[in-house]
PDB file of C-alpha atoms in Angstrom:
ATOM      1  CA  MET A   1     110.858 109.047  92.647  1.00 96.00           C
ATOM      2  CA  GLN A   2     111.898 105.604  93.855  1.00 97.00           C
ATOM      3  CA  ILE A   3     109.222 103.091  94.876  1.00 98.00           C
ATOM      4  CA  GLY A   4     108.958  99.397  95.643  1.00 98.00           C
ATOM      5  CA  LEU A   5     106.023  97.470  94.199  1.00 98.00           C
ATOM      6  CA  ILE A   6     104.891  94.067  95.407  1.00 98.00           C
ATOM      7  CA  GLY A   7     102.404  92.051  93.342  1.00 96.00           C
ATOM      8  CA  LEU A   8     102.705  92.008  89.561  1.00 94.00           C
ATOM      9  CA  GLY A   9      99.370  90.568  88.520  1.00 90.00           C
ATOM     10  CA  ARG A  10      96.789  92.055  86.129  1.00 85.00           C
ATOM     11  CA  MET A  11      97.098  95.541  87.608  1.00 92.00           C
ATOM     12  CA  GLY A  12     100.392  95.567  89.483  1.00 95.00           C
ATOM     13  CA  GLY A  13     102.544  94.812  86.460  1.00 94.00           C
ATOM     14  CA  ASN A  14     100.887  97.517  84.375  1.00 95.00           C
ATOM     15  CA  MET A  15     101.241 100.022  87.205  1.00 96.00           C
ATOM     16  CA  ALA A  16     104.953  99.268  87.393  1.00 96.00           C
ATOM     17  CA  ARG A  17     105.276  99.886  83.648  1.00 95.00           C
ATOM     18  CA  ARG A  18     103.372 103.168  83.807  1.00 96.00           C
ATOM     19  CA  LEU A  19     105.528 104.396  86.687  1.00 97.00           C
ATOM     20  CA  ALA A  20     108.741 103.451  84.870  1.00 96.00           C
ATOM     21  CA  ARG A  21     107.567 105.228  81.718  1.00 95.00           C
ATOM     22  CA  GLY A  22     106.906 108.259  83.889  1.00 96.00           C
ATOM     23  CA  GLY A  23     110.527 108.389  85.015  1.00 96.00           C
ATOM     24  CA  HIS A  24     110.238 106.728  88.419  1.00 97.00           C
ATOM     25  CA  THR A  25     112.627 104.056  89.644  1.00 97.00           C
ATOM     26  CA  VAL A  26     110.568 100.931  90.309  1.00 97.00           C
ATOM     27  CA  VAL A  27     111.888  97.980  92.288  1.00 97.00           C
ATOM     28  CA  ALA A  28     109.402  95.134  91.857  1.00 96.00           C
ATOM     29  CA  TRP A  29     108.901  91.738  93.465  1.00 96.00           C
ATOM     30  CA  ASP A  30     106.388  88.938  93.062  1.00 95.00           C
ATOM     31  CA  ARG A  31     106.204  85.409  94.445  1.00 93.00           C
ATOM     32  CA  ASN A  32     106.382  84.368  90.802  1.00 92.00           C
ATOM     33  CA  ALA A  33     109.940  85.347  89.873  1.00 90.00           C
ATOM     34  CA  ALA A  34     109.096  85.147  86.169  1.00 91.00           C
ATOM     35  CA  ALA A  35     106.555  87.976  86.578  1.00 91.00           C
ATOM     36  CA  ALA A  36     109.246  90.286  87.951  1.00 88.00           C
ATOM     37  CA  ASN A  37     111.915  89.240  85.473  1.00 88.00           C
ATOM     38  CA  ALA A  38     109.506  89.851  82.585  1.00 89.00           C
ATOM     39  CA  LEU A  39     109.525  93.560  83.463  1.00 89.00           C
ATOM     40  CA  ALA A  40     113.261  93.963  82.968  1.00 82.00           C
ATOM     41  CA  ALA A  41     112.725  95.162  79.394  1.00 80.00           C
ATOM     42  CA  ASP A  42     110.671  98.043  80.819  1.00 87.00           C
ATOM     43  CA  ALA A  43     113.602  99.356  82.912  1.00 89.00           C
ATOM     44  CA  ILE A  44     112.109  97.931  86.104  1.00 94.00           C
ATOM     45  CA  VAL A  45     114.428  96.423  88.710  1.00 95.00           C
ATOM     46  CA  ALA A  46     113.419  92.853  89.604  1.00 94.00           C
ATOM     47  CA  ALA A  47     114.082  92.074  93.261  1.00 95.00           C
ATOM     48  CA  SER A  48     114.848  88.485  94.196  1.00 94.00           C
ATOM     49  CA  SER A  49     113.096  88.650  97.584  1.00 95.00           C
ATOM     50  CA  LEU A  50     111.414  91.033 100.006  1.00 96.00           C
ATOM     51  CA  ASP A  51     114.736  91.557 101.724  1.00 97.00           C
ATOM     52  CA  ASP A  52     116.343  92.381  98.385  1.00 97.00           C
ATOM     53  CA  LEU A  53     113.530  94.799  97.502  1.00 97.00           C
ATOM     54  CA  VAL A  54     113.862  96.754 100.752  1.00 97.00           C
ATOM     55  CA  ALA A  55     117.660  96.749 100.552  1.00 97.00           C
ATOM     56  CA  ARG A  56     117.484  98.418  97.115  1.00 97.00           C
ATOM     57  CA  LEU A  57     115.326 101.311  98.372  1.00 97.00           C
ATOM     58  CA  ASP A  58     116.741 104.529  99.770  1.00 96.00           C
ATOM     59  CA  PRO A  59     115.174 105.805 103.017  1.00 95.00           C
ATOM     60  CA  PRO A  60     112.561 106.940 103.584  1.00 97.00           C
ATOM     61  CA  CYS A  61     111.247 103.937 101.673  1.00 97.00           C
ATOM     62  CA  ALA A  62     107.848 103.665 100.002  1.00 98.00           C
ATOM     63  CA  VAL A  63     106.479 100.193  99.235  1.00 98.00           C
ATOM     64  CA  TRP A  64     103.254  99.740  97.275  1.00 98.00           C
ATOM     65  CA  VAL A  65     101.426  96.444  97.935  1.00 98.00           C
ATOM     66  CA  MET A  66      99.204  95.244  95.076  1.00 97.00           C
ATOM     67  CA  VAL A  67      98.043  91.760  96.063  1.00 95.00           C
ATOM     68  CA  PRO A  68      94.550  90.271  96.592  1.00 92.00           C
ATOM     69  CA  ALA A  69      92.592  91.634  99.546  1.00 91.00           C
ATOM     70  CA  GLY A  70      92.286  89.608 102.727  1.00 92.00           C
ATOM     71  CA  ASP A  71      94.967  87.280 104.058  1.00 95.00           C
ATOM     72  CA  PRO A  72      97.441  87.857 101.176  1.00 95.00           C
ATOM     73  CA  THR A  73      97.434  91.611 101.839  1.00 97.00           C
ATOM     74  CA  GLU A  74      97.546  91.175 105.615  1.00 97.00           C
ATOM     75  CA  GLU A  75     100.484  88.781 105.434  1.00 97.00           C
ATOM     76  CA  THR A  76     102.386  90.885 102.908  1.00 97.00           C
ATOM     77  CA  ILE A  77     101.988  94.118 104.866  1.00 98.00           C
ATOM     78  CA  HIS A  78     103.168  92.389 108.037  1.00 97.00           C
ATOM     79  CA  ALA A  79     106.180  90.911 106.241  1.00 97.00           C
ATOM     80  CA  VAL A  80     107.122  94.279 104.714  1.00 98.00           C
ATOM     81  CA  ALA A  81     106.639  96.170 107.970  1.00 98.00           C
ATOM     82  CA  THR A  82     109.158  93.976 109.801  1.00 97.00           C
ATOM     83  CA  ARG A  83     111.788  95.049 107.267  1.00 97.00           C
ATOM     84  CA  LEU A  84     111.141  98.802 107.268  1.00 98.00           C
ATOM     85  CA  GLU A  85     112.378 101.663 109.462  1.00 97.00           C
ATOM     86  CA  ARG A  86     110.723 104.716 111.015  1.00 97.00           C
ATOM     87  CA  ASN A  87     109.225 107.204 108.515  1.00 97.00           C
ATOM     88  CA  ASP A  88     108.974 104.544 105.788  1.00 98.00           C
ATOM     89  CA  THR A  89     105.573 104.161 104.106  1.00 98.00           C
ATOM     90  CA  ILE A  90     103.446 101.189 103.110  1.00 98.00           C
ATOM     91  CA  ILE A  91     100.766 101.767 100.462  1.00 98.00           C
ATOM     92  CA  ASP A  92      97.926  99.276 100.026  1.00 98.00           C
ATOM     93  CA  GLY A  93      96.492  99.716  96.527  1.00 97.00           C
ATOM     94  CA  GLY A  94      94.228  96.667  96.568  1.00 94.00           C
ATOM     95  CA  ASN A  95      90.566  96.424  97.535  1.00 93.00           C
ATOM     96  CA  SER A  96      90.952  96.140 101.296  1.00 96.00           C
ATOM     97  CA  TYR A  97      88.089  96.712 103.728  1.00 96.00           C
ATOM     98  CA  TYR A  98      88.436 100.249 105.062  1.00 97.00           C
ATOM     99  CA  LYS A  99      88.124  99.206 108.713  1.00 97.00           C
ATOM    100  CA  ASP A 100      91.194  97.010 108.223  1.00 97.00           C
ATOM    101  CA  ASP A 101      93.021 100.139 107.039  1.00 98.00           C
ATOM    102  CA  VAL A 102      92.163 101.972 110.259  1.00 98.00           C
ATOM    103  CA  ARG A 103      93.497  99.076 112.320  1.00 98.00           C
ATOM    104  CA  ARG A 104      96.680  98.746 110.252  1.00 98.00           C
ATOM    105  CA  ALA A 105      97.374 102.472 110.349  1.00 98.00           C
ATOM    106  CA  GLN A 106      97.152 102.477 114.130  1.00 98.00           C
ATOM    107  CA  SER A 107      99.375  99.417 114.481  1.00 97.00           C
ATOM    108  CA  LEU A 108     102.022 100.611 112.028  1.00 98.00           C
ATOM    109  CA  GLY A 109     101.878 104.169 113.346  1.00 97.00           C
ATOM    110  CA  SER A 110     102.868 102.948 116.806  1.00 97.00           C
ATOM    111  CA  ARG A 111     106.091 101.707 115.171  1.00 96.00           C
ATOM    112  CA  GLY A 112     106.745 104.973 113.362  1.00 97.00           C
ATOM    113  CA  LEU A 113     105.599 103.719 109.947  1.00 98.00           C
ATOM    114  CA  HIS A 114     103.173 105.538 107.658  1.00 98.00           C
ATOM    115  CA  TYR A 115     100.263 103.683 106.090  1.00 98.00           C
ATOM    116  CA  VAL A 116      98.392 104.933 103.015  1.00 98.00           C
ATOM    117  CA  ASP A 117      95.320 103.227 101.544  1.00 98.00           C
ATOM    118  CA  VAL A 118      94.636 103.784  97.850  1.00 98.00           C
ATOM    119  CA  GLY A 119      91.446 102.675  96.154  1.00 97.00           C
ATOM    120  CA  THR A 120      92.606 102.000  92.598  1.00 96.00           C
ATOM    121  CA  SER A 121      90.214 101.904  89.647  1.00 95.00           C
ATOM    122  CA  GLY A 122      91.261 101.300  86.066  1.00 91.00           C
ATOM    123  CA  GLY A 123      91.482  97.553  85.689  1.00 87.00           C
ATOM    124  CA  ILE A 124      93.586  96.004  82.967  1.00 86.00           C
ATOM    125  CA  TRP A 125      93.323  99.196  80.879  1.00 89.00           C
ATOM    126  CA  GLY A 126      95.076 101.428  83.396  1.00 89.00           C
ATOM    127  CA  SER A 127      98.529 101.148  81.855  1.00 88.00           C
ATOM    128  CA  ASP A 128      97.357 103.327  78.957  1.00 91.00           C
ATOM    129  CA  ARG A 129      94.285 105.095  80.350  1.00 92.00           C
ATOM    130  CA  GLY A 130      95.652 105.762  83.820  1.00 96.00           C
ATOM    131  CA  TYR A 131      94.176 104.874  87.210  1.00 97.00           C
ATOM    132  CA  CYS A 132      91.597 106.766  89.237  1.00 97.00           C
ATOM    133  CA  LEU A 133      93.113 106.926  92.734  1.00 98.00           C
ATOM    134  CA  MET A 134      91.130 107.414  95.952  1.00 98.00           C
ATOM    135  CA  ILE A 135      93.630 108.032  98.745  1.00 98.00           C
ATOM    136  CA  GLY A 136      93.466 107.862 102.530  1.00 98.00           C
ATOM    137  CA  GLY A 137      96.191 108.447 105.088  1.00 98.00           C
ATOM    138  CA  PRO A 138      98.340 111.066 106.818  1.00 97.00           C
ATOM    139  CA  THR A 139      98.899 114.278 104.878  1.00 97.00           C
ATOM    140  CA  GLU A 140     102.682 114.132 105.214  1.00 96.00           C
ATOM    141  CA  ALA A 141     102.976 110.712 103.599  1.00 97.00           C
ATOM    142  CA  VAL A 142     100.378 111.427 100.909  1.00 98.00           C
ATOM    143  CA  SER A 143     102.098 114.675  99.953  1.00 97.00           C
ATOM    144  CA  ARG A 144     105.455 112.966  99.580  1.00 97.00           C
ATOM    145  CA  LEU A 145     103.903 110.353  97.283  1.00 98.00           C
ATOM    146  CA  THR A 146     102.108 112.895  95.071  1.00 98.00           C
ATOM    147  CA  PRO A 147     104.568 112.461  92.161  1.00 98.00           C
ATOM    148  CA  VAL A 148     103.717 108.746  92.080  1.00 98.00           C
ATOM    149  CA  PHE A 149      99.972 109.397  92.212  1.00 98.00           C
ATOM    150  CA  ARG A 150     100.218 112.019  89.471  1.00 97.00           C
ATOM    151  CA  THR A 151     102.012 109.582  87.167  1.00 98.00           C
ATOM    152  CA  LEU A 152      99.565 106.749  87.763  1.00 98.00           C
ATOM    153  CA  ALA A 153      96.482 108.954  87.371  1.00 97.00           C
ATOM    154  CA  PRO A 154      94.964 109.752  83.961  1.00 95.00           C
ATOM    155  CA  GLY A 155      95.558 113.490  84.246  1.00 94.00           C
ATOM    156  CA  GLN A 156      93.134 116.148  83.079  1.00 88.00           C
ATOM    157  CA  GLY A 157      93.584 115.416  79.380  1.00 81.00           C
ATOM    158  CA  ASP A 158      91.149 117.272  77.153  1.00 79.00           C
ATOM    159  CA  VAL A 159      88.375 117.314  79.763  1.00 78.00           C
ATOM    160  CA  PRO A 160      88.105 120.694  81.524  1.00 83.00           C
ATOM    161  CA  PRO A 161      87.439 120.705  85.282  1.00 83.00           C
ATOM    162  CA  THR A 162      83.831 121.121  86.387  1.00 85.00           C
ATOM    163  CA  PRO A 163      83.280 124.793  87.333  1.00 85.00           C
ATOM    164  CA  ARG A 164      83.190 125.088  91.111  1.00 78.00           C
ATOM    165  CA  ARG A 165      83.808 127.465  93.945  1.00 74.00           C
ATOM    166  CA  GLY A 166      87.083 127.179  95.783  1.00 75.00           C
ATOM    167  CA  PRO A 167      90.123 125.004  95.039  1.00 72.00           C
ATOM    168  CA  ALA A 168      89.528 121.705  93.277  1.00 67.00           C
ATOM    169  CA  GLY A 169      92.587 119.897  94.641  1.00 78.00           C
ATOM    170  CA  ALA A 170      93.857 117.178  92.349  1.00 91.00           C
ATOM    171  CA  ALA A 171      90.481 115.588  91.597  1.00 93.00           C
ATOM    172  CA  HIS A 172      90.512 116.907  88.020  1.00 92.00           C
ATOM    173  CA  GLU A 173      93.784 115.026  87.487  1.00 94.00           C
ATOM    174  CA  GLY A 174      92.288 111.705  88.564  1.00 96.00           C
ATOM    175  CA  PHE A 175      93.611 111.373  92.123  1.00 97.00           C
ATOM    176  CA  LEU A 176      92.373 112.732  95.432  1.00 97.00           C
ATOM    177  CA  HIS A 177      93.425 112.666  99.083  1.00 97.00           C
ATOM    178  CA  CYS A 178      89.970 111.803 100.437  1.00 97.00           C
ATOM    179  CA  GLY A 179      90.784 111.920 104.138  1.00 97.00           C
ATOM    180  CA  PRO A 180      92.495 110.026 106.979  1.00 98.00           C
ATOM    181  CA  SER A 181      93.230 106.317 107.141  1.00 97.00           C
ATOM    182  CA  GLY A 182      90.535 104.204 105.531  1.00 98.00           C
ATOM    183  CA  ALA A 183      88.931 107.077 103.614  1.00 98.00           C
ATOM    184  CA  GLY A 184      90.483 106.017 100.306  1.00 98.00           C
ATOM    185  CA  HIS A 185      89.194 102.472 100.463  1.00 98.00           C
ATOM    186  CA  PHE A 186      85.840 103.661 101.821  1.00 98.00           C
ATOM    187  CA  VAL A 187      85.350 105.861  98.738  1.00 98.00           C
ATOM    188  CA  LYS A 188      86.519 102.992  96.478  1.00 98.00           C
ATOM    189  CA  MET A 189      84.075 100.639  98.218  1.00 97.00           C
ATOM    190  CA  ILE A 190      81.156 102.936  97.432  1.00 98.00           C
ATOM    191  CA  HIS A 191      82.544 103.390  93.891  1.00 97.00           C
ATOM    192  CA  ASN A 192      82.396  99.622  93.393  1.00 96.00           C
ATOM    193  CA  GLY A 193      78.899  99.430  94.847  1.00 97.00           C
ATOM    194  CA  ILE A 194      77.772 102.003  92.276  1.00 97.00           C
ATOM    195  CA  GLU A 195      79.578  99.956  89.629  1.00 96.00           C
ATOM    196  CA  TYR A 196      77.461  96.940  90.610  1.00 96.00           C
ATOM    197  CA  GLY A 197      74.276  98.962  90.084  1.00 97.00           C
ATOM    198  CA  LEU A 198      75.367 100.464  86.758  1.00 97.00           C
ATOM    199  CA  MET A 199      76.460  97.105  85.389  1.00 97.00           C
ATOM    200  CA  GLN A 200      73.167  95.544  86.473  1.00 97.00           C
ATOM    201  CA  ALA A 201      71.159  98.266  84.689  1.00 97.00           C
ATOM    202  CA  TYR A 202      73.072  97.745  81.433  1.00 97.00           C
ATOM    203  CA  ALA A 203      72.788  93.971  81.764  1.00 97.00           C
ATOM    204  CA  GLU A 204      69.027  94.043  82.315  1.00 97.00           C
ATOM    205  CA  GLY A 205      68.529  96.526  79.481  1.00 97.00           C
ATOM    206  CA  PHE A 206      70.368  94.371  76.969  1.00 97.00           C
ATOM    207  CA  ASP A 207      68.465  91.324  78.228  1.00 97.00           C
ATOM    208  CA  LEU A 208      65.204  93.150  77.468  1.00 97.00           C
ATOM    209  CA  LEU A 209      66.451  94.039  73.981  1.00 97.00           C
ATOM    210  CA  ARG A 210      67.516  90.452  73.320  1.00 96.00           C
ATOM    211  CA  ASN A 211      64.144  89.035  74.359  1.00 96.00           C
ATOM    212  CA  ALA A 212      62.127  91.518  72.285  1.00 97.00           C
ATOM    213  CA  SER A 213      61.777  88.771  69.644  1.00 96.00           C
ATOM    214  CA  ALA A 214      60.289  86.184  72.008  1.00 96.00           C
ATOM    215  CA  ASP A 215      57.532  83.964  70.624  1.00 95.00           C
ATOM    216  CA  THR A 216      55.357  84.856  73.621  1.00 96.00           C
ATOM    217  CA  LEU A 217      55.012  88.448  72.368  1.00 96.00           C
ATOM    218  CA  PRO A 218      52.417  89.592  69.815  1.00 96.00           C
ATOM    219  CA  GLU A 219      53.852  89.107  66.348  1.00 95.00           C
ATOM    220  CA  ASN A 220      53.503  92.775  65.422  1.00 96.00           C
ATOM    221  CA  THR A 221      55.609  93.878  68.425  1.00 96.00           C
ATOM    222  CA  ARG A 222      58.454  91.416  68.041  1.00 97.00           C
ATOM    223  CA  TYR A 223      61.784  92.996  67.185  1.00 97.00           C
ATOM    224  CA  ASP A 224      64.915  91.157  66.105  1.00 97.00           C
ATOM    225  CA  LEU A 225      67.423  93.725  67.335  1.00 97.00           C
ATOM    226  CA  ASN A 226      71.155  93.937  66.733  1.00 97.00           C
ATOM    227  CA  LEU A 227      72.541  94.472  70.233  1.00 97.00           C
ATOM    228  CA  ALA A 228      76.051  95.317  69.084  1.00 97.00           C
ATOM    229  CA  ASP A 229      74.703  98.070  66.827  1.00 98.00           C
ATOM    230  CA  ILE A 230      72.474  99.464  69.577  1.00 98.00           C
ATOM    231  CA  ALA A 231      75.357  99.545  72.040  1.00 98.00           C
ATOM    232  CA  GLU A 232      77.450 101.376  69.442  1.00 98.00           C
ATOM    233  CA  LEU A 233      74.566 103.772  68.773  1.00 98.00           C
ATOM    234  CA  TRP A 234      74.131 104.617  72.450  1.00 98.00           C
ATOM    235  CA  ARG A 235      77.827 105.490  72.730  1.00 97.00           C
ATOM    236  CA  ARG A 236      77.211 108.546  70.542  1.00 97.00           C
ATOM    237  CA  GLY A 237      75.282 111.428  72.081  1.00 96.00           C
ATOM    238  CA  SER A 238      73.184 109.351  74.491  1.00 97.00           C
ATOM    239  CA  VAL A 239      72.757 110.411  78.124  1.00 97.00           C
ATOM    240  CA  ILE A 240      73.587 106.842  79.216  1.00 97.00           C
ATOM    241  CA  GLY A 241      77.011 106.881  77.585  1.00 96.00           C
ATOM    242  CA  SER A 242      79.890 105.695  79.785  1.00 96.00           C
ATOM    243  CA  TRP A 243      83.027 103.587  79.752  1.00 94.00           C
ATOM    244  CA  LEU A 244      80.919 100.611  80.821  1.00 96.00           C
ATOM    245  CA  LEU A 245      78.773 101.144  77.742  1.00 97.00           C
ATOM    246  CA  ASP A 246      81.955 101.300  75.644  1.00 96.00           C
ATOM    247  CA  LEU A 247      82.941  97.939  77.102  1.00 96.00           C
ATOM    248  CA  SER A 248      79.451  96.570  76.470  1.00 97.00           C
ATOM    249  CA  ALA A 249      79.771  97.531  72.822  1.00 97.00           C
ATOM    250  CA  SER A 250      83.190  95.891  72.633  1.00 96.00           C
ATOM    251  CA  ALA A 251      81.955  92.663  74.240  1.00 96.00           C
ATOM    252  CA  LEU A 252      78.912  92.424  71.938  1.00 97.00           C
ATOM    253  CA  ALA A 253      80.920  93.230  68.824  1.00 96.00           C
ATOM    254  CA  ASP A 254      83.294  90.401  69.700  1.00 95.00           C
ATOM    255  CA  ASP A 255      80.604  87.866  70.684  1.00 95.00           C
ATOM    256  CA  PRO A 256      77.003  89.010  69.935  1.00 95.00           C
ATOM    257  CA  THR A 257      75.416  86.101  71.816  1.00 94.00           C
ATOM    258  CA  LEU A 258      78.048  86.025  74.594  1.00 95.00           C
ATOM    259  CA  ASP A 259      78.218  82.260  74.163  1.00 93.00           C
ATOM    260  CA  ARG A 260      81.649  82.024  75.774  1.00 93.00           C
ATOM    261  CA  PHE A 261      80.126  83.114  79.094  1.00 93.00           C
ATOM    262  CA  VAL A 262      77.992  80.992  81.393  1.00 92.00           C
ATOM    263  CA  GLY A 263      76.636  83.932  83.407  1.00 93.00           C
ATOM    264  CA  ARG A 264      77.931  82.879  86.817  1.00 91.00           C
ATOM    265  CA  VAL A 265      78.904  86.256  88.298  1.00 93.00           C
ATOM    266  CA  ALA A 266      81.361  86.536  91.178  1.00 91.00           C
ATOM    267  CA  ASP A 267      81.571  89.358  93.691  1.00 91.00           C
ATOM    268  CA  SER A 268      84.909  90.367  95.142  1.00 84.00           C
ATOM    269  CA  GLY A 269      83.639  91.817  98.419  1.00 91.00           C
ATOM    270  CA  GLU A 270      83.172  95.533  97.830  1.00 94.00           C
ATOM    271  CA  GLY A 271      79.451  95.208  97.064  1.00 95.00           C
ATOM    272  CA  ARG A 272      78.860  93.355 100.316  1.00 96.00           C
ATOM    273  CA  TRP A 273      80.840  95.961 102.258  1.00 96.00           C
ATOM    274  CA  THR A 274      78.835  98.752 100.613  1.00 97.00           C
ATOM    275  CA  VAL A 275      75.583  97.128 101.704  1.00 97.00           C
ATOM    276  CA  MET A 276      77.005  96.721 105.220  1.00 97.00           C
ATOM    277  CA  ALA A 277      77.865 100.441 105.261  1.00 97.00           C
ATOM    278  CA  ALA A 278      74.321 101.248 104.117  1.00 97.00           C
ATOM    279  CA  LEU A 279      72.964  99.268 107.062  1.00 97.00           C
ATOM    280  CA  GLU A 280      75.332 100.990 109.513  1.00 97.00           C
ATOM    281  CA  GLU A 281      74.412 104.437 108.173  1.00 97.00           C
ATOM    282  CA  SER A 282      70.678 103.666 107.772  1.00 97.00           C
ATOM    283  CA  VAL A 283      70.920 104.741 104.136  1.00 97.00           C
ATOM    284  CA  PRO A 284      68.545 103.019 101.680  1.00 97.00           C
ATOM    285  CA  ALA A 285      70.654 101.474  98.898  1.00 97.00           C
ATOM    286  CA  GLU A 286      68.082  99.401  97.050  1.00 97.00           C
ATOM    287  CA  VAL A 287      69.755  99.313  93.636  1.00 97.00           C
ATOM    288  CA  ILE A 288      73.198  98.299  94.922  1.00 97.00           C
ATOM    289  CA  THR A 289      71.707  95.699  97.280  1.00 97.00           C
ATOM    290  CA  THR A 290      69.552  94.187  94.526  1.00 96.00           C
ATOM    291  CA  ALA A 291      72.538  94.099  92.163  1.00 96.00           C
ATOM    292  CA  LEU A 292      74.531  92.197  94.787  1.00 96.00           C
ATOM    293  CA  PHE A 293      71.715  89.710  95.392  1.00 95.00           C
ATOM    294  CA  THR A 294      71.388  89.189  91.633  1.00 94.00           C
ATOM    295  CA  ARG A 295      75.001  88.052  91.570  1.00 94.00           C
ATOM    296  CA  PHE A 296      74.195  85.533  94.294  1.00 93.00           C
ATOM    297  CA  ARG A 297      71.266  84.210  92.248  1.00 89.00           C
ATOM    298  CA  SER A 298      73.417  83.964  89.113  1.00 91.00           C
ATOM    299  CA  ARG A 299      75.314  81.113  90.720  1.00 90.00           C
ATOM    300  CA  ARG A 300      72.171  78.999  90.646  1.00 83.00           C
ATOM    301  CA  ASP A 301      70.618  79.856  87.270  1.00 81.00           C
ATOM    302  CA  HIS A 302      71.789  82.123  84.480  1.00 84.00           C
ATOM    303  CA  THR A 303      70.204  84.626  82.105  1.00 88.00           C
ATOM    304  CA  PHE A 304      71.585  86.695  79.251  1.00 92.00           C
ATOM    305  CA  ALA A 305      71.863  89.568  81.752  1.00 92.00           C
ATOM    306  CA  GLU A 306      74.309  87.509  83.816  1.00 91.00           C
ATOM    307  CA  LYS A 307      76.318  86.735  80.687  1.00 93.00           C
ATOM    308  CA  MET A 308      76.459  90.490  80.087  1.00 93.00           C
ATOM    309  CA  LEU A 309      77.737  91.046  83.628  1.00 93.00           C
ATOM    310  CA  SER A 310      80.408  88.386  83.137  1.00 93.00           C
ATOM    311  CA  ALA A 311      81.386  89.942  79.830  1.00 94.00           C
ATOM    312  CA  LEU A 312      81.740  93.390  81.416  1.00 95.00           C
ATOM    313  CA  ARG A 313      83.874  92.049  84.278  1.00 93.00           C
ATOM    314  CA  ALA A 314      86.131  90.358  81.733  1.00 93.00           C
ATOM    315  CA  GLN A 315      86.331  93.566  79.690  1.00 93.00           C
ATOM    316  CA  PHE A 316      87.388  96.007  82.413  1.00 91.00           C
ATOM    317  CA  GLY A 317      89.187  93.756  84.831  1.00 89.00           C
ATOM    318  CA  GLY A 318      90.181  90.580  83.043  1.00 89.00           C
ATOM    319  CA  HIS A 319      88.061  88.619  85.521  1.00 89.00           C
ATOM    320  CA  VAL A 320      87.231  85.029  84.613  1.00 88.00           C
ATOM    321  CA  GLU A 321      84.046  83.277  85.617  1.00 88.00           C
ATOM    322  CA  PRO A 322      84.349  81.114  88.760  1.00 78.00           C
TER     323      PRO A 322
END
């Protein structure tokens, strides 16, 4: 399938490579021309401008936008929409607020354009591991893009589907049409809120292990523990095993004291939106809310737990401390 891709940063460039390896024709553009030209060796067509990108696509066109949420996404979608024709599709794969998706879908739909929102999880590892895709939008457009989603997703691999009644859809392949416009980014928003809570639990646990040797403790209950070894141990047969634990083990093996991190932890918006949704739905979300507030506090003083959070963000997403 042919697809345009705008935004070739940490995730966009790797997505373009994975699509090209999967046999799709990718026409890519980035404000930084060097980023697009660097993909030429991967059989990806580098467009010189937005106009050039659209001109190279056969109708009905599909253009995937992978730029930072907020104004960059808003401006890019508007610029692309002015160049497209009826029945063309714009896909937003960034971390947009789901209510913005509903508004965009209505606006673009009045002009005959399809809008699909895709919550994309996989970080800088997605090129090899694949991306978990949470999709919202009209069935017609989502169905037409299924070959693209199937290539980007991890696939079933060696993990059998969970036994269940009725059809499982494509969830066991790592992508799912969650519902109408906004549903994809809503599910991704909650996903990221859960991520905040999980990361916070790991961070606090390793902080407790690190401080088990504190002078304030009775001498016979002080333990000088090897955190890297414990993280590696927990990866094998433990009920708290996960990819985040794998990344914890990797971070600690590389830098046992995490000295290259200050512990100032950013939040990119999804945690705040999850807490806002909890308020709107009157759903208690104490863990996620506390994890968000801990990130706020980390910008004033820092603990080993915050260093662990920074290390995890660097591991899965290539995020740098602010």
